[in-house]
Coordinates of C-alpha atoms in Angstrom, one line a residue:
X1 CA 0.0 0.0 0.0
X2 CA 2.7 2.5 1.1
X3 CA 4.4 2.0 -2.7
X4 CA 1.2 3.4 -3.8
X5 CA 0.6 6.4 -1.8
X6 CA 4.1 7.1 -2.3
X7 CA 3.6 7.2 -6.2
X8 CA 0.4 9.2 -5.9
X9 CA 2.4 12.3 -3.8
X10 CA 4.1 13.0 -7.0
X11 CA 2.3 16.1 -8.1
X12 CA 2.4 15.6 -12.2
X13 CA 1.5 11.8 -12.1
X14 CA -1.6 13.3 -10.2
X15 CA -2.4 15.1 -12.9
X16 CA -1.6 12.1 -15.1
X17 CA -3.8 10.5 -13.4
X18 CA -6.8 12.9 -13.7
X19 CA -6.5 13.6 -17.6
X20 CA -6.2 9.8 -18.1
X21 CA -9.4 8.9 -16.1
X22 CA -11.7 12.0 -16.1
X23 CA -15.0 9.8 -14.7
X24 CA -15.3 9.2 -11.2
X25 CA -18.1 7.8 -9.5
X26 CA -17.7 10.6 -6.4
X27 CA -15.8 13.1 -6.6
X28 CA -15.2 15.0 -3.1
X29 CA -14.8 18.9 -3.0
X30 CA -12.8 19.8 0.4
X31 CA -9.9 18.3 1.8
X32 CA -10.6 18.9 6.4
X33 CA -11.9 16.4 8.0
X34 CA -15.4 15.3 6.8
X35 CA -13.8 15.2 3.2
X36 CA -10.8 13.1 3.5
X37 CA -13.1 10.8 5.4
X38 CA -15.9 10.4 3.1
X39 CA -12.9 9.8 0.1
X40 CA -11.7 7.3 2.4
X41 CA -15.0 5.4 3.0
X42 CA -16.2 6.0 -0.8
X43 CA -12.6 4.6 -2.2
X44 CA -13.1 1.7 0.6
X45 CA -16.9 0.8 -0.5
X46 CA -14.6 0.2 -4.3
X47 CA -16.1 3.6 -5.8
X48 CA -13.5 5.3 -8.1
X49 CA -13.0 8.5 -6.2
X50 CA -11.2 12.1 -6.5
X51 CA -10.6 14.1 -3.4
X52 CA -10.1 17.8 -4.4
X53 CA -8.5 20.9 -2.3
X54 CA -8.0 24.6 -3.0
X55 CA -5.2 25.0 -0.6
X56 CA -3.7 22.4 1.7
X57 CA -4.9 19.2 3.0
X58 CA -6.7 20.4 6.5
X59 CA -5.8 23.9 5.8
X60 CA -8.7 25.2 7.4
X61 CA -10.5 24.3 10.6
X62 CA -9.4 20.5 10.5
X63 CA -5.8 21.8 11.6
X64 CA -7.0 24.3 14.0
X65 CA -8.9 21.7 16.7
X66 CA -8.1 21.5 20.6
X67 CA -6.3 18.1 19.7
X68 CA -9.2 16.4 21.8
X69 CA -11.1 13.1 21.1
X70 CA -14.1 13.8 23.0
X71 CA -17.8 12.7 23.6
X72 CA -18.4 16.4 24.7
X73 CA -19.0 16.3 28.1
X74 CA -20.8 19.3 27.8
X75 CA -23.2 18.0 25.7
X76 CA -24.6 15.6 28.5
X77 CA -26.3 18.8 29.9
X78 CA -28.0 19.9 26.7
X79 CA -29.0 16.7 26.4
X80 CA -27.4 15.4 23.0
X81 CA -27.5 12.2 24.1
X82 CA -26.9 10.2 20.9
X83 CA -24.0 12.6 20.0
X84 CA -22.3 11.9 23.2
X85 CA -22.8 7.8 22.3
X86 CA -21.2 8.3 18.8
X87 CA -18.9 10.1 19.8
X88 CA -17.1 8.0 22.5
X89 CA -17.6 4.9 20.0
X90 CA -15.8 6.7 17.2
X91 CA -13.0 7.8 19.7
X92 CA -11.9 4.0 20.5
X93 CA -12.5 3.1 16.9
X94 CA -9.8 5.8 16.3
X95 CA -8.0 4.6 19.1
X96 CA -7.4 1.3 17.3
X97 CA -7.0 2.6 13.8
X98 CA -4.6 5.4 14.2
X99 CA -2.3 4.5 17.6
X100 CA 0.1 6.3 16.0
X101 CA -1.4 10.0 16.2
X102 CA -4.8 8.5 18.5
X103 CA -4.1 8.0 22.0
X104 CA -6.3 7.6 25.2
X105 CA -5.4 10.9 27.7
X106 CA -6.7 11.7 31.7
X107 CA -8.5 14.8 32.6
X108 CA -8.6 16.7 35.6
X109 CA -11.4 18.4 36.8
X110 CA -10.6 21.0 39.9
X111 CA -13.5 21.2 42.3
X112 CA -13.8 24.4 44.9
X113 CA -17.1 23.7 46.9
X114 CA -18.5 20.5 48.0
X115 CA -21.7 20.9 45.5
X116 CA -19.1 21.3 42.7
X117 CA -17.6 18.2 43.4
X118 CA -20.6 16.1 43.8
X119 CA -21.8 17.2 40.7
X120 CA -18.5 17.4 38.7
X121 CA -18.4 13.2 40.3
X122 CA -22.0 12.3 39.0
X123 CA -21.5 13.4 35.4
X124 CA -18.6 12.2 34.3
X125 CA -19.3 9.3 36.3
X126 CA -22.8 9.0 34.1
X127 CA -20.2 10.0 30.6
X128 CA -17.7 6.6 31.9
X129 CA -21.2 4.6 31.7
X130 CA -22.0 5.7 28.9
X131 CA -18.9 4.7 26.9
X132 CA -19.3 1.7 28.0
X133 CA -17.1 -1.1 26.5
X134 CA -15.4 2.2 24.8
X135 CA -14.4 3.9 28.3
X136 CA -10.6 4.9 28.1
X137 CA -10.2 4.8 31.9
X138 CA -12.0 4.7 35.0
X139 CA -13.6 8.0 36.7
X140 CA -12.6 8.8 40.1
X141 CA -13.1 10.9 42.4
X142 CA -9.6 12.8 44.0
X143 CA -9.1 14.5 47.4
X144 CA -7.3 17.0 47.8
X145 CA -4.3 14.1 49.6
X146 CA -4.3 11.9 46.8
X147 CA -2.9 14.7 44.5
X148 CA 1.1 14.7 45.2
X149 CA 3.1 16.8 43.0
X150 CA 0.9 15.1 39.9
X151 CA -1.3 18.0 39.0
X152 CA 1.1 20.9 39.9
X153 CA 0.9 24.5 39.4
X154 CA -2.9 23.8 39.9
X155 CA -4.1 26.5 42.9
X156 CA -4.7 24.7 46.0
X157 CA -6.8 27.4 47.3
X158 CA -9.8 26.3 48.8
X159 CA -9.5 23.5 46.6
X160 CA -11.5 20.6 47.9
X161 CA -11.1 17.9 45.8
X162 CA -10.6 17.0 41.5
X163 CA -12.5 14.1 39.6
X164 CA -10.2 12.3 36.8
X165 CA -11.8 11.0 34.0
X166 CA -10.2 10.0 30.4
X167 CA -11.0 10.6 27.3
X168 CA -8.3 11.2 24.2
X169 CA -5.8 13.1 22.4
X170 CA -4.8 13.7 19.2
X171 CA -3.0 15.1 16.3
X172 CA -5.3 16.8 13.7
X173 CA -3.6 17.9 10.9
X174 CA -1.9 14.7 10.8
X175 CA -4.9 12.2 10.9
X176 CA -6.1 14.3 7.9
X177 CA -3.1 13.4 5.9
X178 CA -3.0 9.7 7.0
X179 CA -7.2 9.6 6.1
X180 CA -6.1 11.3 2.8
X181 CA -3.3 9.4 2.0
X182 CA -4.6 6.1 3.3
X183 CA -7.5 6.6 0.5
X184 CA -4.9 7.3 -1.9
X185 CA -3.0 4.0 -1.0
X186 CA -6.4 2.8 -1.8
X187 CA -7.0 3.7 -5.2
X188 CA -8.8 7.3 -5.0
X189 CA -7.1 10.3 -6.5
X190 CA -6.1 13.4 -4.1
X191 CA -5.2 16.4 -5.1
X192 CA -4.6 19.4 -3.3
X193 CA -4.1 23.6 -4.8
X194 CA -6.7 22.6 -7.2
X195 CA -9.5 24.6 -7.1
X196 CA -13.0 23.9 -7.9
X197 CA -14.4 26.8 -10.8
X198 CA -17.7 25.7 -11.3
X199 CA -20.0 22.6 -11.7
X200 CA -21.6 20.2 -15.0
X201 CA -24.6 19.4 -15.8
X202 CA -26.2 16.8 -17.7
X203 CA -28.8 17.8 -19.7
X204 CA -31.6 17.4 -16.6
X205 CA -29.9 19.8 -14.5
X206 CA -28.3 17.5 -13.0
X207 CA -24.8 17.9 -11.3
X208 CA -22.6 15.4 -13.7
X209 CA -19.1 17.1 -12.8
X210 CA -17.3 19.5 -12.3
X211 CA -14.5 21.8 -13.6
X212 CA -11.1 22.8 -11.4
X213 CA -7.7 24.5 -12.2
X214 CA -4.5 23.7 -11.0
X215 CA -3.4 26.8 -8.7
X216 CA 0.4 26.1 -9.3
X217 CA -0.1 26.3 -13.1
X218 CA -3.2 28.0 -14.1
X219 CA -4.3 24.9 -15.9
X220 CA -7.8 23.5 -16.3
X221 CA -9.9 20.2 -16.2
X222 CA -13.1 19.0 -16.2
X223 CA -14.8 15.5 -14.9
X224 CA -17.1 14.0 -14.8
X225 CA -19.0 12.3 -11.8
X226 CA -22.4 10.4 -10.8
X227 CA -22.0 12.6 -7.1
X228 CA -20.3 15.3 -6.2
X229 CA -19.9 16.0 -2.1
X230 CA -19.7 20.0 -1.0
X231 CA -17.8 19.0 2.4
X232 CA -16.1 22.6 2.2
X233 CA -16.9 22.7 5.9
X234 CA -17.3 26.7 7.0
X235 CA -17.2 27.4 3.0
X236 CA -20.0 25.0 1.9
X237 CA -22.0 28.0 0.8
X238 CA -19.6 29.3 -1.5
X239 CA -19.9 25.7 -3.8
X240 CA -23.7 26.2 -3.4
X241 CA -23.3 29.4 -4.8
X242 CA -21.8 27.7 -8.3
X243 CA -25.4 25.9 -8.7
X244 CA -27.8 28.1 -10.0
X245 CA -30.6 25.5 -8.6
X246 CA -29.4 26.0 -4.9
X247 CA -31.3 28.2 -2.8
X248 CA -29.4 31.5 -1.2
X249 CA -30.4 30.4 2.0
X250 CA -27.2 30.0 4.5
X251 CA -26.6 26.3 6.0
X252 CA -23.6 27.5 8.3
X253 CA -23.3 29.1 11.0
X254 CA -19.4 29.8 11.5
X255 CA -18.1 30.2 15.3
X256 CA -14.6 31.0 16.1
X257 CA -12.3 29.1 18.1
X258 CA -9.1 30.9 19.5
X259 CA -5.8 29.4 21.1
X260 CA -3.2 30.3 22.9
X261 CA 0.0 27.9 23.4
X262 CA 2.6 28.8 26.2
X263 CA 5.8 27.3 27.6
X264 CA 5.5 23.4 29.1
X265 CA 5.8 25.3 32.7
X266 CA 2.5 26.5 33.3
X267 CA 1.4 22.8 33.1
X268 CA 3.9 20.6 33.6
X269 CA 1.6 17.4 33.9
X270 CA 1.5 14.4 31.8
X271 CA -2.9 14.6 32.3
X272 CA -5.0 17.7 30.8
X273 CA -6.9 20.3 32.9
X274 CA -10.7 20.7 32.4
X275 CA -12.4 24.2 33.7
X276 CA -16.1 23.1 33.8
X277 CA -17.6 26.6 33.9
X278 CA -16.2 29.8 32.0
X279 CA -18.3 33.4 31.8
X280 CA -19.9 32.3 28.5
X281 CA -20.7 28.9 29.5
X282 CA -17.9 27.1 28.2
X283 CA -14.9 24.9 29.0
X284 CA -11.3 25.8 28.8
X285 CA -8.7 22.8 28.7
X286 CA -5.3 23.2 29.3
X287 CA -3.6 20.5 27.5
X288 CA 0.1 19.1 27.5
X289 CA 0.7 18.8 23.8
X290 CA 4.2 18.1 21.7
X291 CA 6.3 19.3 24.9
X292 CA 4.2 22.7 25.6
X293 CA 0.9 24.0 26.8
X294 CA -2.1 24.8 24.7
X295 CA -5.0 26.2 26.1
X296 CA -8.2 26.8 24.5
X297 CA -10.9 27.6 23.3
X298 CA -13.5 30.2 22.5
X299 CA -17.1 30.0 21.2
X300 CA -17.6 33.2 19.2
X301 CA -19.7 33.7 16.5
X302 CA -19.0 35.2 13.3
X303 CA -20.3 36.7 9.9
X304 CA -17.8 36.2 7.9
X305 CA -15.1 32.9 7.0
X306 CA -11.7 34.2 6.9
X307 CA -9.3 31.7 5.3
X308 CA -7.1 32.5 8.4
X309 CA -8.9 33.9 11.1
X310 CA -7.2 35.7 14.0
X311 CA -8.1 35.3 17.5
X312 CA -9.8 38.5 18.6
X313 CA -8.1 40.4 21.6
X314 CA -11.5 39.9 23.6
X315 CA -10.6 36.0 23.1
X316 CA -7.2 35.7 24.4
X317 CA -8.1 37.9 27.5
X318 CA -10.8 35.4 28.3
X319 CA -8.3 32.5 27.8
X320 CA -5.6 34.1 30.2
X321 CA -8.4 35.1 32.4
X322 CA -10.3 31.8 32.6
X323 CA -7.1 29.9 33.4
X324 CA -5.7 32.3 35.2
X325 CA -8.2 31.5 38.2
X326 CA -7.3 27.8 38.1
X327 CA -3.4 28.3 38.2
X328 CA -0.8 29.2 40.7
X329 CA 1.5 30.4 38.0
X330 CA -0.7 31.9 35.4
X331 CA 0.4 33.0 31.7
X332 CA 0.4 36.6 30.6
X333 CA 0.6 38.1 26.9
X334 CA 4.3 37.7 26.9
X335 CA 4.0 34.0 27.7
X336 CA 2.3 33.4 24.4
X337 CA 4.4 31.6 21.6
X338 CA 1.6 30.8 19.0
X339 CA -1.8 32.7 19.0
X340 CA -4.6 30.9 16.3
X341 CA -8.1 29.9 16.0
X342 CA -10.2 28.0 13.7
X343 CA -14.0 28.5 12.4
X344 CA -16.0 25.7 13.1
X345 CA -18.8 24.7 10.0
X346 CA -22.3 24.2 12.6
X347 CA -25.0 23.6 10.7
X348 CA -27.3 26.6 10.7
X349 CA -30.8 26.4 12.2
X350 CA -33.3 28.8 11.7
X351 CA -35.4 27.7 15.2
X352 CA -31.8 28.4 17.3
X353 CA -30.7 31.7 15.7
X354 CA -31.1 33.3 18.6
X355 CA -28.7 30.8 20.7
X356 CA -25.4 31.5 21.6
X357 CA -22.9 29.2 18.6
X358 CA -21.5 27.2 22.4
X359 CA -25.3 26.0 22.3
X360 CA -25.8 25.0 18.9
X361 CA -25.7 21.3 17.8
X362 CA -22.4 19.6 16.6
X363 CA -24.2 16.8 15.1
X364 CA -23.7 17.1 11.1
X365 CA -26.5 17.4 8.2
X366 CA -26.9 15.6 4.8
X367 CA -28.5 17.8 2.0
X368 CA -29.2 16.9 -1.5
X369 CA -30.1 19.3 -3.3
X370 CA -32.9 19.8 -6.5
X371 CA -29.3 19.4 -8.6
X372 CA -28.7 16.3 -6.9
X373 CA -25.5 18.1 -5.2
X374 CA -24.5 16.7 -2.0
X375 CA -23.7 18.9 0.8
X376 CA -22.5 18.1 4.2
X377 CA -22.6 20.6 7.1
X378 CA -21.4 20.9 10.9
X379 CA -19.9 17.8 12.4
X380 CA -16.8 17.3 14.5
X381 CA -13.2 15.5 14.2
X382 CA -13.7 12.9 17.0
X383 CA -17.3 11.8 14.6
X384 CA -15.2 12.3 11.1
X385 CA -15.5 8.7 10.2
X386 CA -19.2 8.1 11.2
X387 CA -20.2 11.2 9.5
X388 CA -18.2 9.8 6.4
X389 CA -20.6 6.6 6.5
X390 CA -23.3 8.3 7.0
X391 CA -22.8 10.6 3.5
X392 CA -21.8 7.5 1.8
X393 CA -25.1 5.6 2.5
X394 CA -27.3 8.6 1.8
X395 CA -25.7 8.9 -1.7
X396 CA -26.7 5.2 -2.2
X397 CA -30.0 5.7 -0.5
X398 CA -31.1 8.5 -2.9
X399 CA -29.7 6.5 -5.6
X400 CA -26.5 8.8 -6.9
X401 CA -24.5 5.2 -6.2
X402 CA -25.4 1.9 -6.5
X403 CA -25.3 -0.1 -3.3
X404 CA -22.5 -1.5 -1.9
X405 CA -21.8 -2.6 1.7
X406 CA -18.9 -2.0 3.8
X407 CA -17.3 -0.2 6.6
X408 CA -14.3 1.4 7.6
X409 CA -14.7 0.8 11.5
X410 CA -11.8 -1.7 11.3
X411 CA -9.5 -0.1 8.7
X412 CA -6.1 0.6 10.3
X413 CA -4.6 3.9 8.7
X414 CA -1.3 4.5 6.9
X415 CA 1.4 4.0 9.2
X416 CA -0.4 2.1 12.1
X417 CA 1.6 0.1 14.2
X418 CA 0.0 -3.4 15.8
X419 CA -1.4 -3.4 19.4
X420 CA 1.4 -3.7 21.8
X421 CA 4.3 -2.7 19.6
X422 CA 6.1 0.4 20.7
X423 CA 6.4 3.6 18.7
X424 CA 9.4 5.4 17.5
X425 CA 10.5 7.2 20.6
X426 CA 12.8 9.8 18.7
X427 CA 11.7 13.6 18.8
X428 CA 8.6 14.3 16.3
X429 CA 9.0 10.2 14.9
X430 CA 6.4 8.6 16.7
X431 CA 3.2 10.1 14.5
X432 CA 5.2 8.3 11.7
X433 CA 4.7 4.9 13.3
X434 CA 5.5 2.0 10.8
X435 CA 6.4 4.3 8.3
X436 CA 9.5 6.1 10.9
X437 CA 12.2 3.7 9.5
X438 CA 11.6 5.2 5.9
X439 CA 11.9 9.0 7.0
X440 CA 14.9 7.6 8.8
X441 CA 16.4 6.9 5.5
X442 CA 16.2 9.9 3.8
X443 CA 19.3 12.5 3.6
X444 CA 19.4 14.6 6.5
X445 CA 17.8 12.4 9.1
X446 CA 20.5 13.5 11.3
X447 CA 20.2 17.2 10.7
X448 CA 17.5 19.2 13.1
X449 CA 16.4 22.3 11.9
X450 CA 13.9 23.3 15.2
X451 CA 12.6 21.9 17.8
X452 CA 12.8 17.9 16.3
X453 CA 12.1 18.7 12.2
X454 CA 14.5 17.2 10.8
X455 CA 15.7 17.5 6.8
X456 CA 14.3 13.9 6.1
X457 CA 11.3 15.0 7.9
X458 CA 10.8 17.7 5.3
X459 CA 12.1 15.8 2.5
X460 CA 9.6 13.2 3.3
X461 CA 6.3 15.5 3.1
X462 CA 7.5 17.0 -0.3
X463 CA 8.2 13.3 -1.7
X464 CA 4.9 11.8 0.0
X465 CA 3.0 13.9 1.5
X466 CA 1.5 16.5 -0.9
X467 CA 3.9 19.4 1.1
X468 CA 4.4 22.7 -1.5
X469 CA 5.0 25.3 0.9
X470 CA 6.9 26.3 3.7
X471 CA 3.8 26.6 5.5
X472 CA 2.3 23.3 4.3
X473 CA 5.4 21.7 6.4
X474 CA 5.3 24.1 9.6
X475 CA 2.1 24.3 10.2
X476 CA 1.0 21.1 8.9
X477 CA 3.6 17.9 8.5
X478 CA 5.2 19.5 12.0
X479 CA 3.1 21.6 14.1
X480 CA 5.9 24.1 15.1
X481 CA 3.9 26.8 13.5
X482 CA 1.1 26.6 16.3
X483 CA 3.3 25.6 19.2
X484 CA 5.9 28.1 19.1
X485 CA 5.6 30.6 15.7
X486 CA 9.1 32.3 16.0
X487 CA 10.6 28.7 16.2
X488 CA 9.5 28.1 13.0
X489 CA 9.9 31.4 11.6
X490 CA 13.6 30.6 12.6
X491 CA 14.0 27.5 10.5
X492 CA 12.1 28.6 7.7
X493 CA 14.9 29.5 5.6
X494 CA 15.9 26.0 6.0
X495 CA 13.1 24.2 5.4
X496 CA 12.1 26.4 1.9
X497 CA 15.7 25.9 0.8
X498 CA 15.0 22.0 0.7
X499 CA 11.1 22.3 -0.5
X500 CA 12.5 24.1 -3.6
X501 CA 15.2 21.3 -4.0
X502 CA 12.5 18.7 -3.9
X503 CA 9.7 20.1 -5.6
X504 CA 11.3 22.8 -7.9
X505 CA 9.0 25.2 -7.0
X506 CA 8.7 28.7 -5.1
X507 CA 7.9 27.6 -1.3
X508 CA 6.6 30.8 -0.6
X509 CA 8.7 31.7 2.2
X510 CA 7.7 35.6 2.3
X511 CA 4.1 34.9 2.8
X512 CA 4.7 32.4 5.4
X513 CA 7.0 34.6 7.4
X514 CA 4.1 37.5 7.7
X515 CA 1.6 34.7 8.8
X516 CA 3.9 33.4 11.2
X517 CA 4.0 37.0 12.6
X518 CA 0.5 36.8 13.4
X519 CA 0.4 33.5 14.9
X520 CA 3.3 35.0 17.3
X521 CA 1.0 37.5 18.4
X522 CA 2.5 40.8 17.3
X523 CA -0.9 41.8 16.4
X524 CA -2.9 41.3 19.3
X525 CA -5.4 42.7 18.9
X526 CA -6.1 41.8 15.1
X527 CA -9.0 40.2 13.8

């Protein structure tokens, strides 16, 4: 399989490809989340399949998550019951199929009255019973002896007990690239920088294709395709908008979600911290994550979809302020090293307009439209692969593909390593898993340009993982963009010099410079 994918990465056999076979049964527009998943489950079901993306693989809000596999705790109290059961049954399933970049992580939930503690002790004890066969851990309850030096820098103040609970932890930008290039091992086509113009029609009205251009060259192509999925996620509207048949009406609602990330220090704990109640009725984690801190996030509505939003000011003050009540040490502006947020795609409901984006569903929707287009709104990462099913099997249920049974509920992902076999301990090799020993082998394995990117590591995502830019590989093949943005502005240089020997191409270094300005803050209060 990993022969395959690796011939697939190279960017003019994709294009090959494309001109050679211009007839797909589904071709997939949007490369986050919900559309490398439902390429994966389409490809897997033995449909011929095209996955395209105007920018980067998880470019948008797939890269941009709390790096949490969650039911949503939160959702117990507004009652989303049959979320909260997907949801933990999808986060095992990941569990199993992606070990490499999927792993089970505790939670501590600080308690500073009696009542809070009761109540913080029944609910997740109710969320543990509800997982079921899928819990991660046992629930228990902590008293204020049992914590040692294991939750420090936590204020003891009138502290009168925790409640651990587990749930998991993740890598999202990576998943998205082992989803995407586990469907391309598979068979399907991915291709990202290849923007969608407009959409065919047969002679019904139908949609029967599409047209897109390469963004590198300027060229053009058409296809053709018996479905066509709009999972554009915050940008869905934007594809309606090429159907003349669509209605106007909007089906996202975008919300903002800001980050902050900070030194290791103020949370030096191997288990993330849960604040249950913020002033907008939220939860903040703070979250150990690739040696440092990240803390997050906001629910803040929006009108517009940025393709890189800025946390507003407002946000990062209620960050710092929310954790700031819950630590001994607590993180000021100058502690920041990476500053981003993400939008997330909820599906808009006229009958909850008026609610506050924290209260609004994060279950997806299916439409199909009077053109027989196929759009896919709201969802979340931990649910990616149900969701994926689900679109699959309402294409076949309304008849846009024939029938065919299958599941990807047991397919292990590029790169996963059996049960019990131990991952590549190096810095930044153990989201390789199986696949560490090839990096390894590349020139420069030895040679560490930041914080454990190495020149293999770079060389690698040119030759195999669909990396053009600087910024493709520091903000998404490594994460050093979002975990400490003058690190990576410091081995940019570096890292373009070797994209350009790989790919022949400009890697854009200017533009990723100014962007990693921002994410270092310097415009604080930018939006």
């Amino acid at each position: 399989m990993s022969d395959v994918g690796e011939k697939a990465a190279a960017r003019a056999a994709l294009f090959g490809q494309l001109e050679s076979r211009p007839s797909f049964d589904v071709v997939v527009i949007g490369g986050g989340a919900t559309g490398v998943g439902v390429a994966l489950e389409a490809t897997a079901r033995g449909f011929r399949t095209l996955l395209l993306e105007a920018a980067d693989l998880a470019k948008g809000t797939s890269s941009r998550a709390t790096k949490l596999l969650h039911g949503g705790v939160r959702y117990l109290g507004q009652g989303q019951f049959g979320l909260v059961r997907e949801a933990l049954r999808e986060r095992t399933t990941l569990f199993a199929n992606a070990p490499h970049v999927a792993q089970p992580l505790s939670f501590v939930v600080p308690a500073y009255s009696s009542s809070e503690l009761a109540r913080y002790t029944a609910g997740l004890k109710l969320y543990d019973w509800m997982a079921g066969p899928a819990s991660a851990g046992p629930t228990r309850l902590l008293r204020t002896r049992d914590f040692g030096g294991s939750v420090a820098n936590l204020s003891r103040q009138q502290l009168r007990g925790a409640v651990r609970y587990w749930d998991g932890q993740f890598d999202d930008a990576r998943l998205a690239l082992l989803v995407a290039r586990t469907a391309a091992a598979m068979g399907s086509l991915v291709i990202n920088y290849c923007r969608v113009e407009r959409l065919l029609h047969d002679g019904d009205g139908r949609v029967a294709g599409l047209a897109c251009t390469d963004t590198e060259t300027g060229r053009r192509y058409e296809v053709q395709a018996a479905c066509v999925v709009n999972a554009t996620g915050v940008w869905v509207d934007s594809v309606r908008g090429l159907d003349a048949r669509e209605p106007a009406a909007s089906t996202v609602r975008p919300s903002q979600g800001a980050h902050i990330v900070v030194d290791q220090s103020f949370w030096p704990n191997t288990e993330a911290l849960l604040i249950p109640k913020t002033r907008d009725g939220r939860v903040v984690f703070a979250v150990p994550w690739l040696g440092s801190t990240l803390i997050g996030t906001t629910d803040t509505a929006r009108q517009d979809a940025p393709p890189e939003p800025l946390p507003y000011g407002h946000e990062i003050d209620l960050i710092l302020d929310e954790v700031g009540r819950y630590l001994h040490k607590a993180p000021q502006r100058r502690d920041i090293r990476s500053a981003w947020a993400g939008l997330r795609p909820l599906a808009h409901d006229a009958r909850a307009a008026h609610r506050a984006t924290s209260a609004v569903s994060r279950e997806h929707t299916i439409h199909v439209g009077d053109s027989k287009l196929v759009t896919v709104t709201g969802g979340k990462w931990t649910t990616y692969r149900s969701t994926a099913q689900h679109v699959i099997e309402h294409c076949m249920r309304s008849r846009l593909l024939p029938h065919r049974p299958g599941s990807t509920r047991g397919l292990r992902l590029l790169g996963h390593v059996p049960t019990g076999t131990p991952l590549w301990q190096g810095p930044g090799y153990h989201s390789y898993g199986s696949e560490a020993p090839q990096v390894l082998a590349l020139p420069g394995a030895g040679r560490v340009l930041g914080r454990g990117l190495t020149e293999a590591m770079v060389r690698f995502a040119a030759r195999h993982e669909y990396a053009r830019t600087v910024e493709d590989v520091l903000a998404r093949r490594s994460r050093l963009l979002f975990l400490d943005a003058w690190a990576a502005a410091g081995c940019a240089a570096a890292v373009a010099a070797i994209l350009q020997e790989e790919t022949g191409r400009d890697p854009e270094l200017p533009a990723f410079l100014d962007l990693a300005a921002h994410y270092a803050n310097v415009h604080r209060g930018a939006a």
